Amino acid sequence: PGLPFLGPCLLVPASANASTLESGTGSFTATGDVISIKHVDGNTIVTATEVQPLTGVLTGVRVAEGITIFHANGTFEAHDTGTFTGTVDGRTGTLTISGASSGAGNTGDGTIVGYNGTGGLAGLHLQGTFQPVITGPTTAEGPIQVQYHFGP
């Protein structure tokens, strides 16, 4: 008697249980606090902590530590890792976000990856791009674009 009831459940497409890939945009501002500055082979290496308020698809604050290398030819490369505390898609928690960028002058292009979510952001997988604009000696801002999904 129980088997006819299971029939409709078995007809649900497998994709109904799969996580949906979402996308969104936003922006960030960053203010750095310099930890150290080193000069090596014509390069300036700056280690700093930074606080980044984010708006849009990521709404909250990221606190990170990273390194930026300014080359004598005017190019730069940077990487950092930090903890985002805030909301994504109506869910609140924390997420580790690592970023890397490179550019010339005061503009660049970068990528971010989000992982190790907790609370409402547990299971969140996020990746995206951003375009930093250096606005001052210890400040930057720019747009972000991300794709994300919640899953195991």
Backbone as a chain_set.jsonl record, in Angstrom:
{"seq": "PGLPFLGPCLLVPASANASTLESGTGSFTATGDVISIKHVDGNTIVTATEVQPLTGVLTGVRVAEGITIFHANGTFEAHDTGTFTGTVDGRTGTLTISGASSGAGNTGDGTIVGYNGTGGLAGLHLQGTFQPVITGPTTAEGPIQVQYHFGP", "coords": {"N": [[0.806, -1.194, 0.0], [2.056, 1.237, 0.516], [3.761, 1.794, -1.628], [2.555, 3.063, -4.0], [2.395, 5.713, -3.145], [5.056, 6.552, -3.068], [5.744, 6.797, -5.733], [5.106, 9.421, -7.013], [7.048, 10.955, -5.664], [9.441, 9.968, -6.634], [9.484, 10.953, -9.168], [10.371, 13.532, -9.13], [12.584, 15.841, -10.522], [16.159, 15.391, -10.557], [17.577, 17.775, -10.424], [16.09, 19.4, -8.81], [16.956, 19.188, -6.254], [19.471, 20.153, -6.389], [21.905, 22.726, -5.843], [21.363, 26.09, -6.751], [23.084, 28.166, -9.026], [23.841, 31.413, -8.327], [24.102, 34.942, -9.048], [25.562, 38.187, -8.544], [26.111, 41.705, -7.861], [28.127, 44.365, -6.49], [29.833, 46.631, -4.287], [32.942, 47.806, -2.871], [34.776, 49.444, -0.275], [37.978, 50.224, 0.962], [40.107, 50.551, 3.725], [43.338, 50.8, 4.772], [45.746, 49.735, 7.248], [48.97, 50.165, 7.78], [51.341, 47.679, 8.408], [54.0, 46.959, 7.897], [56.737, 48.142, 5.846], [58.809, 47.293, 3.222], [61.76, 47.52, 1.241], [62.867, 46.028, -1.596], [65.037, 45.087, -4.076], [64.269, 47.24, -5.804], [61.547, 47.141, -5.541], [58.614, 47.938, -3.633], [57.324, 46.618, -0.783], [54.409, 46.232, 0.878], [52.904, 45.405, 3.851], [49.769, 45.011, 5.286], [46.849, 45.533, 7.356], [43.379, 45.539, 6.62], [40.196, 47.141, 6.48], [37.13, 46.509, 5.092], [34.201, 47.734, 4.156], [31.357, 46.341, 2.591], [28.878, 46.461, 0.04], [25.756, 45.57, -1.511], [25.47, 42.494, -3.183], [27.081, 41.191, -1.322], [26.775, 42.111, 1.879], [28.123, 43.751, 4.44], [31.066, 43.599, 6.496], [34.467, 43.137, 5.761], [37.439, 42.025, 7.207], [40.808, 42.003, 6.732], [44.169, 40.746, 6.088], [47.078, 41.448, 4.266], [49.425, 41.541, 1.47], [50.909, 43.956, -0.605], [52.71, 44.487, -3.514], [54.561, 46.932, -4.91], [55.895, 47.692, -7.936], [58.848, 49.029, -9.535], [58.31, 49.797, -12.134], [55.749, 50.798, -12.106], [53.674, 49.008, -11.887], [51.543, 46.812, -9.929], [50.947, 44.155, -7.566], [48.792, 42.225, -5.542], [47.711, 40.417, -2.63], [45.424, 38.988, -0.333], [43.812, 37.744, 2.665], [40.857, 37.326, 4.486], [38.216, 37.732, 6.963], [34.86, 37.864, 6.291], [32.028, 39.315, 7.657], [28.67, 39.192, 7.633], [25.898, 39.455, 5.352], [24.597, 37.355, 2.808], [22.442, 36.808, 0.217], [20.254, 36.976, 1.96], [21.056, 35.467, 4.129], [22.912, 35.214, 7.127], [26.211, 35.325, 8.457], [29.625, 34.229, 8.772], [32.408, 34.338, 6.485], [35.307, 33.171, 4.931], [37.272, 35.084, 2.831], [39.424, 35.206, 0.165], [41.604, 37.188, -1.772], [43.091, 38.342, -4.845], [44.992, 40.568, -6.811], [46.084, 42.577, -9.607], [47.737, 45.24, -11.351], [48.206, 48.459, -12.925], [49.538, 51.691, -12.296], [46.939, 53.348, -10.714], [44.84, 51.538, -10.946], [43.296, 48.276, -11.257], [42.732, 44.711, -11.722], [41.048, 41.963, -10.25], [40.567, 38.803, -8.486], [38.309, 36.967, -6.394], [37.692, 34.518, -3.852], [35.414, 32.771, -1.907], [35.002, 30.893, 1.087], [34.672, 28.318, 3.657], [32.386, 29.023, 5.246], [30.337, 30.067, 8.039], [27.594, 29.768, 10.392], [24.683, 31.145, 8.962], [25.95, 31.257, 6.521], [27.211, 28.896, 6.106], [28.355, 26.338, 4.002], [28.427, 27.95, 1.782], [29.688, 28.683, -1.392], [31.73, 30.747, -3.197], [32.787, 32.825, -5.854], [34.499, 35.348, -7.717], [35.015, 38.557, -9.34], [36.821, 41.673, -9.137], [37.433, 45.201, -9.392], [39.838, 47.05, -8.398], [40.396, 50.431, -7.418], [42.886, 52.518, -6.544], [42.632, 54.941, -4.208], [43.975, 56.546, -2.478], [46.852, 56.847, -0.254], [46.399, 54.747, 1.591], [43.923, 53.742, 0.886], [41.231, 52.287, -1.04], [38.805, 51.458, -3.582], [35.963, 50.001, -5.293], [34.073, 48.14, -7.827], [32.412, 44.911, -7.463], [31.821, 41.625, -8.719], [30.071, 38.641, -8.42], [29.622, 35.061, -8.381], [27.726, 32.511, -6.865], [26.829, 29.747, -4.718], [24.92, 27.74, -2.455], [25.814, 24.821, -0.863], [26.917, 21.415, -0.275]], "CA": [[0.0, 0.0, 0.0], [2.886, 2.426, 0.578], [4.505, 2.023, -2.862], [1.984, 4.063, -4.902], [2.682, 7.051, -2.643], [6.443, 6.876, -3.393], [5.857, 7.07, -7.167], [5.247, 10.844, -7.313], [8.3, 11.473, -5.11], [10.542, 9.538, -7.487], [9.42, 11.685, -10.425], [10.953, 14.866, -8.956], [13.878, 15.88, -11.208], [17.34, 15.451, -9.685], [18.016, 19.158, -10.284], [15.303, 20.088, -7.79], [17.719, 19.166, -5.02], [20.787, 20.753, -6.626], [22.036, 24.13, -5.499], [21.289, 26.977, -7.911], [24.142, 29.161, -9.129], [23.323, 32.777, -8.305], [25.114, 35.959, -9.304], [25.215, 39.499, -8.042], [27.138, 42.737, -7.93], [28.202, 45.232, -5.335], [31.023, 47.476, -4.263], [33.703, 47.799, -1.631], [35.754, 50.478, 0.032], [38.981, 49.617, 1.835], [41.035, 51.432, 4.425], [44.419, 49.974, 5.281], [46.602, 50.142, 8.359], [50.255, 49.593, 7.404], [52.092, 46.933, 9.417], [55.42, 47.108, 7.579], [57.133, 48.503, 4.483], [60.168, 46.835, 2.911], [62.239, 47.831, -0.107], [63.68, 44.906, -2.058], [65.314, 45.066, -5.514], [63.484, 48.254, -6.5], [60.123, 46.964, -5.246], [58.152, 48.312, -2.304], [56.42, 45.582, -0.292], [53.629, 46.77, 1.989], [52.03, 44.477, 4.566], [48.776, 45.841, 5.967], [45.508, 45.038, 7.643], [42.419, 46.432, 5.991], [38.781, 47.017, 6.797], [36.403, 46.727, 3.842], [32.742, 47.665, 4.102], [30.855, 45.87, 1.305], [27.443, 46.652, -0.176], [25.251, 44.833, -2.657], [25.278, 41.055, -2.962], [27.744, 40.975, -0.039], [26.496, 43.266, 2.719], [28.784, 43.556, 5.712], [32.431, 44.109, 6.602], [35.564, 42.169, 5.675], [38.687, 42.451, 7.842], [41.806, 41.153, 6.083], [45.585, 41.094, 6.133], [47.675, 41.058, 3.004], [50.661, 42.135, 0.982], [50.904, 44.587, -1.92], [54.055, 44.753, -4.027], [54.603, 48.004, -5.91], [57.112, 47.551, -8.734], [59.428, 50.284, -10.017], [57.725, 50.146, -13.434], [54.403, 51.33, -11.918], [52.672, 47.951, -11.728], [51.417, 46.272, -8.576], [50.225, 42.909, -7.354], [48.38, 42.161, -4.148], [46.893, 39.285, -2.207], [45.039, 39.055, 1.065], [42.793, 36.818, 3.148], [40.19, 37.906, 5.634], [36.913, 37.235, 7.366], [33.681, 38.678, 6.007], [30.899, 39.11, 8.562], [27.549, 39.895, 7.03], [24.756, 38.777, 4.758], [24.562, 37.0, 1.394], [21.172, 36.173, -0.145], [19.391, 36.927, 3.13], [21.625, 34.594, 5.16], [23.948, 35.931, 7.866], [27.252, 34.523, 9.075], [30.976, 34.646, 8.4], [32.957, 33.669, 5.316], [36.687, 33.521, 4.603], [37.405, 35.54, 1.449], [40.788, 35.481, -0.282], [41.615, 37.97, -2.997], [44.372, 38.623, -5.506], [44.803, 41.546, -7.883], [47.273, 43.181, -10.206], [47.364, 46.378, -12.167], [49.216, 49.482, -13.202], [49.065, 52.99, -11.829], [46.04, 53.218, -9.564], [43.712, 50.651, -11.234], [43.66, 46.885, -11.456], [41.719, 43.668, -11.836], [41.32, 40.925, -9.275], [39.634, 37.701, -8.27], [38.058, 36.59, -5.007], [37.109, 33.21, -3.587], [34.868, 32.687, -0.561], [34.924, 29.513, 1.554], [34.633, 28.11, 5.118], [31.317, 29.801, 5.852], [29.743, 29.632, 9.299], [26.247, 30.295, 10.605], [23.853, 31.088, 7.773], [26.791, 31.176, 5.322], [27.804, 27.555, 6.013], [28.085, 25.718, 2.705], [28.485, 28.934, 0.693], [30.848, 28.671, -2.292], [31.646, 32.035, -3.877], [33.947, 33.292, -6.609], [34.145, 36.535, -8.466], [36.036, 39.493, -9.786], [36.691, 43.042, -8.658], [38.292, 46.153, -10.075], [40.247, 48.04, -7.408], [40.94, 51.74, -7.773], [43.598, 53.06, -5.389], [42.155, 56.321, -4.076], [44.862, 57.274, -1.577], [47.97, 56.028, 0.215], [45.928, 53.55, 2.298], [42.503, 53.524, 0.59], [40.853, 51.805, -2.371], [37.379, 51.165, -3.726], [35.664, 49.469, -6.61], [32.942, 47.228, -7.981], [32.636, 43.468, -7.413], [30.843, 40.769, -9.383], [30.279, 37.303, -7.889], [28.724, 33.943, -8.569], [27.763, 31.743, -5.631], [25.767, 28.784, -4.44], [24.985, 27.075, -1.175], [25.821, 23.38, -1.071], [27.823, 20.674, 0.628]], "C": [[0.853, 1.264, 0.0], [3.579, 2.743, -0.731], [3.854, 3.03, -3.798], [2.268, 5.497, -4.429], [4.102, 7.487, -3.001], [6.609, 7.267, -4.859], [5.997, 8.553, -7.477], [6.547, 11.441, -6.777], [9.471, 11.122, -6.01], [10.567, 10.286, -8.807], [9.982, 13.096, -10.326], [12.313, 14.875, -9.636], [15.032, 16.008, -10.222], [17.773, 16.889, -9.448], [17.228, 19.919, -9.224], [16.047, 20.142, -6.47], [19.085, 19.819, -5.183], [20.762, 22.231, -6.252], [22.044, 24.968, -6.777], [22.424, 27.986, -7.878], [23.507, 30.539, -9.248], [24.451, 33.735, -8.659], [24.626, 37.288, -8.76], [26.397, 40.447, -8.139], [27.118, 43.549, -6.649], [29.43, 46.107, -5.434], [31.696, 47.356, -2.905], [34.465, 49.107, -1.498], [36.735, 49.822, 0.995], [39.851, 50.702, 2.441], [42.076, 50.545, 5.084], [45.143, 50.6, 6.453], [47.934, 49.428, 8.14], [50.931, 48.935, 8.611], [53.587, 47.102, 9.171], [55.594, 47.509, 6.121], [58.574, 48.054, 4.307], [60.493, 47.236, 1.482], [63.209, 46.729, -0.517], [63.817, 44.984, -3.58], [64.448, 46.054, -6.312], [61.984, 48.144, -6.292], [59.816, 47.458, -3.836], [57.084, 47.314, -1.893], [55.737, 46.103, 0.961], [52.757, 45.656, 2.561], [51.065, 45.33, 5.383], [47.556, 45.023, 6.364], [44.552, 46.008, 6.961], [41.014, 46.11, 6.453], [38.026, 47.403, 5.544], [34.902, 46.629, 4.059], [32.32, 47.269, 2.684], [29.354, 46.113, 1.23], [27.035, 45.874, -1.415], [25.041, 43.383, -2.3], [25.951, 40.601, -1.668], [27.516, 42.24, 0.787], [27.085, 43.008, 4.096], [30.169, 44.156, 5.682], [33.41, 42.941, 6.534], [36.79, 42.788, 6.326], [39.76, 41.48, 7.364], [43.217, 41.618, 6.395], [46.208, 40.614, 4.835], [48.923, 41.829, 2.669], [50.405, 42.749, -0.39], [52.349, 44.876, -2.296], [53.939, 45.796, -5.129], [55.94, 47.907, -6.631], [57.566, 48.911, -9.261], [58.824, 50.733, -11.35], [56.279, 50.642, -13.337], [53.315, 50.28, -11.802], [52.616, 47.51, -10.266], [50.746, 44.912, -8.626], [49.938, 42.808, -5.865], [47.644, 40.859, -3.875], [46.611, 39.429, -0.722], [44.002, 37.989, 1.375], [42.173, 37.443, 4.381], [38.84, 37.289, 5.891], [35.844, 38.278, 7.078], [32.62, 38.312, 7.029], [29.737, 39.896, 7.996], [26.533, 38.96, 6.421], [24.974, 38.548, 3.271], [23.227, 36.311, 1.159], [20.261, 35.992, 1.074], [19.884, 36.051, 4.262], [22.816, 35.299, 5.803], [24.932, 34.965, 8.501], [28.608, 35.095, 8.745], [31.449, 33.8, 7.224], [34.404, 34.112, 5.157], [36.72, 33.918, 3.132], [38.868, 35.869, 1.188], [40.724, 36.217, -1.608], [43.018, 38.143, -3.536], [44.098, 39.594, -6.63], [46.145, 41.988, -8.422], [46.809, 44.336, -11.076], [48.546, 47.294, -12.401], [48.65, 50.827, -12.784], [48.158, 52.79, -10.624], [44.835, 52.316, -9.846], [44.19, 49.23, -11.494], [42.455, 45.996, -11.652], [42.075, 42.573, -10.851], [40.257, 39.858, -9.237], [39.481, 37.465, -6.777], [37.451, 35.193, -4.969], [36.643, 33.224, -2.142], [34.643, 31.243, -0.16], [34.863, 29.487, 3.082], [33.582, 28.975, 5.801], [30.839, 29.201, 7.16], [28.372, 30.276, 9.442], [25.406, 30.112, 9.359], [24.637, 30.996, 6.482], [27.536, 29.84, 5.225], [27.408, 26.946, 4.668], [28.113, 26.678, 1.532], [29.794, 28.791, -0.073], [30.711, 29.906, -3.166], [32.928, 32.283, -4.655], [33.526, 34.5, -7.416], [35.336, 37.367, -8.859], [35.781, 40.858, -9.156], [37.697, 43.909, -9.388], [38.696, 47.249, -9.086], [40.763, 49.327, -8.048], [41.588, 52.285, -6.499], [43.274, 54.545, -5.314], [43.027, 57.173, -3.165], [45.954, 56.346, -1.089], [47.533, 54.733, 0.915], [44.454, 53.266, 2.027], [42.31, 53.048, -0.847], [39.349, 51.578, -2.385], [37.159, 50.544, -5.091], [34.463, 48.553, -6.616], [33.375, 45.766, -7.835], [31.51, 42.77, -8.167], [31.111, 39.351, -8.88], [29.245, 36.323, -8.413], [28.848, 33.096, -7.316], [26.643, 30.72, -5.598], [25.995, 28.211, -3.051], [24.913, 25.578, -1.434], [26.788, 22.72, -0.121], [29.289, 20.989, 0.354]], "O": [[0.389, 2.293, -0.49], [3.962, 3.895, -0.934], [4.591, 3.831, -4.373], [2.37, 6.402, -5.258], [4.337, 8.676, -3.217], [7.537, 8.005, -5.191], [6.949, 8.924, -8.164], [7.094, 12.357, -7.391], [10.407, 11.912, -6.133], [11.58, 10.258, -9.505], [10.064, 13.794, -11.336], [13.133, 13.998, -9.36], [14.902, 16.653, -9.181], [18.288, 17.202, -8.374], [17.663, 20.983, -8.785], [15.806, 21.032, -5.654], [19.79, 20.016, -4.193], [19.728, 22.893, -6.336], [22.667, 24.588, -7.769], [22.701, 28.589, -6.842], [22.727, 30.795, -10.165], [25.626, 33.374, -8.577], [23.431, 37.488, -8.543], [27.519, 40.051, -8.454], [26.205, 43.429, -5.831], [29.995, 46.301, -6.511], [31.111, 46.877, -1.934], [34.756, 49.781, -2.486], [36.346, 48.947, 1.769], [40.272, 51.641, 1.765], [41.742, 49.649, 5.859], [45.154, 51.818, 6.629], [48.015, 48.21, 8.299], [51.074, 49.537, 9.675], [54.352, 47.355, 10.101], [54.731, 47.258, 5.279], [59.447, 48.376, 5.113], [59.613, 47.287, 0.623], [64.239, 46.52, 0.125], [62.814, 44.95, -4.293], [63.953, 45.714, -7.386], [61.225, 48.963, -6.81], [60.67, 47.398, -2.952], [56.062, 47.174, -2.566], [56.384, 46.38, 1.971], [51.97, 45.04, 1.842], [51.48, 46.252, 6.085], [47.272, 43.972, 5.79], [44.891, 47.172, 6.752], [40.687, 44.967, 6.774], [38.238, 48.481, 4.988], [34.376, 45.519, 4.14], [32.85, 47.787, 1.701], [28.645, 45.989, 2.229], [27.868, 45.557, -2.265], [24.498, 43.069, -1.24], [25.436, 39.714, -0.986], [28.008, 43.312, 0.437], [26.604, 42.148, 4.833], [30.43, 45.104, 4.942], [33.208, 41.9, 7.161], [37.144, 43.932, 6.04], [39.639, 40.271, 7.565], [43.435, 42.723, 6.892], [45.912, 39.519, 4.358], [49.415, 42.646, 3.447], [49.759, 42.135, -1.239], [53.112, 45.433, -1.508], [53.297, 45.565, -6.153], [56.996, 48.025, -6.01], [56.759, 49.828, -9.412], [58.829, 51.925, -11.66], [55.642, 50.884, -14.363], [52.145, 50.624, -11.634], [53.518, 47.795, -9.477], [50.069, 44.566, -9.594], [50.733, 43.247, -5.034], [47.032, 40.275, -4.769], [47.439, 39.922, 0.043], [43.395, 37.408, 0.475], [42.869, 38.017, 5.219], [38.375, 36.433, 5.138], [35.91, 39.412, 7.551], [32.342, 37.132, 7.244], [29.801, 41.121, 7.889], [26.324, 37.84, 6.887], [25.468, 39.424, 2.561], [22.911, 35.331, 1.833], [19.58, 34.975, 1.199], [19.19, 35.904, 5.268], [23.631, 35.908, 5.111], [24.545, 33.918, 9.02], [28.743, 36.287, 8.47], [30.957, 32.695, 6.997], [34.697, 35.305, 5.239], [36.247, 33.169, 2.277], [39.474, 36.687, 1.879], [39.892, 35.909, -2.462], [44.001, 38.098, -2.796], [43.093, 39.472, -7.331], [47.188, 41.804, -7.796], [45.649, 44.405, -11.483], [49.699, 46.964, -12.123], [47.45, 51.077, -12.899], [48.54, 52.154, -9.642], [43.886, 52.32, -9.062], [45.332, 49.006, -11.896], [41.318, 46.46, -11.737], [43.251, 42.28, -10.633], [39.199, 39.975, -9.856], [40.395, 37.726, -5.995], [36.795, 34.749, -5.911], [37.384, 33.638, -1.25], [34.152, 30.446, -0.959], [34.991, 30.529, 3.725], [33.862, 29.593, 6.828], [30.92, 27.991, 7.372], [28.029, 31.206, 8.712], [25.412, 29.037, 8.759], [24.061, 30.687, 5.439], [28.396, 29.671, 4.361], [26.252, 27.037, 4.255], [27.852, 26.273, 0.399], [30.874, 28.78, 0.519], [29.68, 30.094, -3.811], [34.022, 31.987, -4.176], [32.355, 34.661, -7.758], [36.49, 36.956, -8.735], [34.675, 41.156, -8.703], [38.686, 43.416, -9.931], [37.997, 48.252, -8.943], [41.46, 49.312, -9.064], [40.909, 52.489, -5.493], [43.591, 55.311, -6.224], [42.842, 58.387, -3.085], [45.985, 55.176, -1.468], [48.236, 53.726, 0.834], [43.794, 52.619, 2.84], [43.1, 53.356, -1.74], [38.704, 51.515, -1.338], [38.049, 50.554, -5.943], [33.902, 48.225, -5.57], [34.537, 45.424, -8.052], [30.388, 43.271, -8.237], [32.255, 38.897, -8.906], [28.15, 36.702, -8.829], [29.938, 32.965, -6.758], [25.66, 30.808, -6.334], [27.116, 28.199, -2.541], [24.029, 25.12, -2.158], [27.399, 23.37, 0.727], [30.171, 20.452, 1.023]]}, "num_chains": 1, "name": "protein.A"}
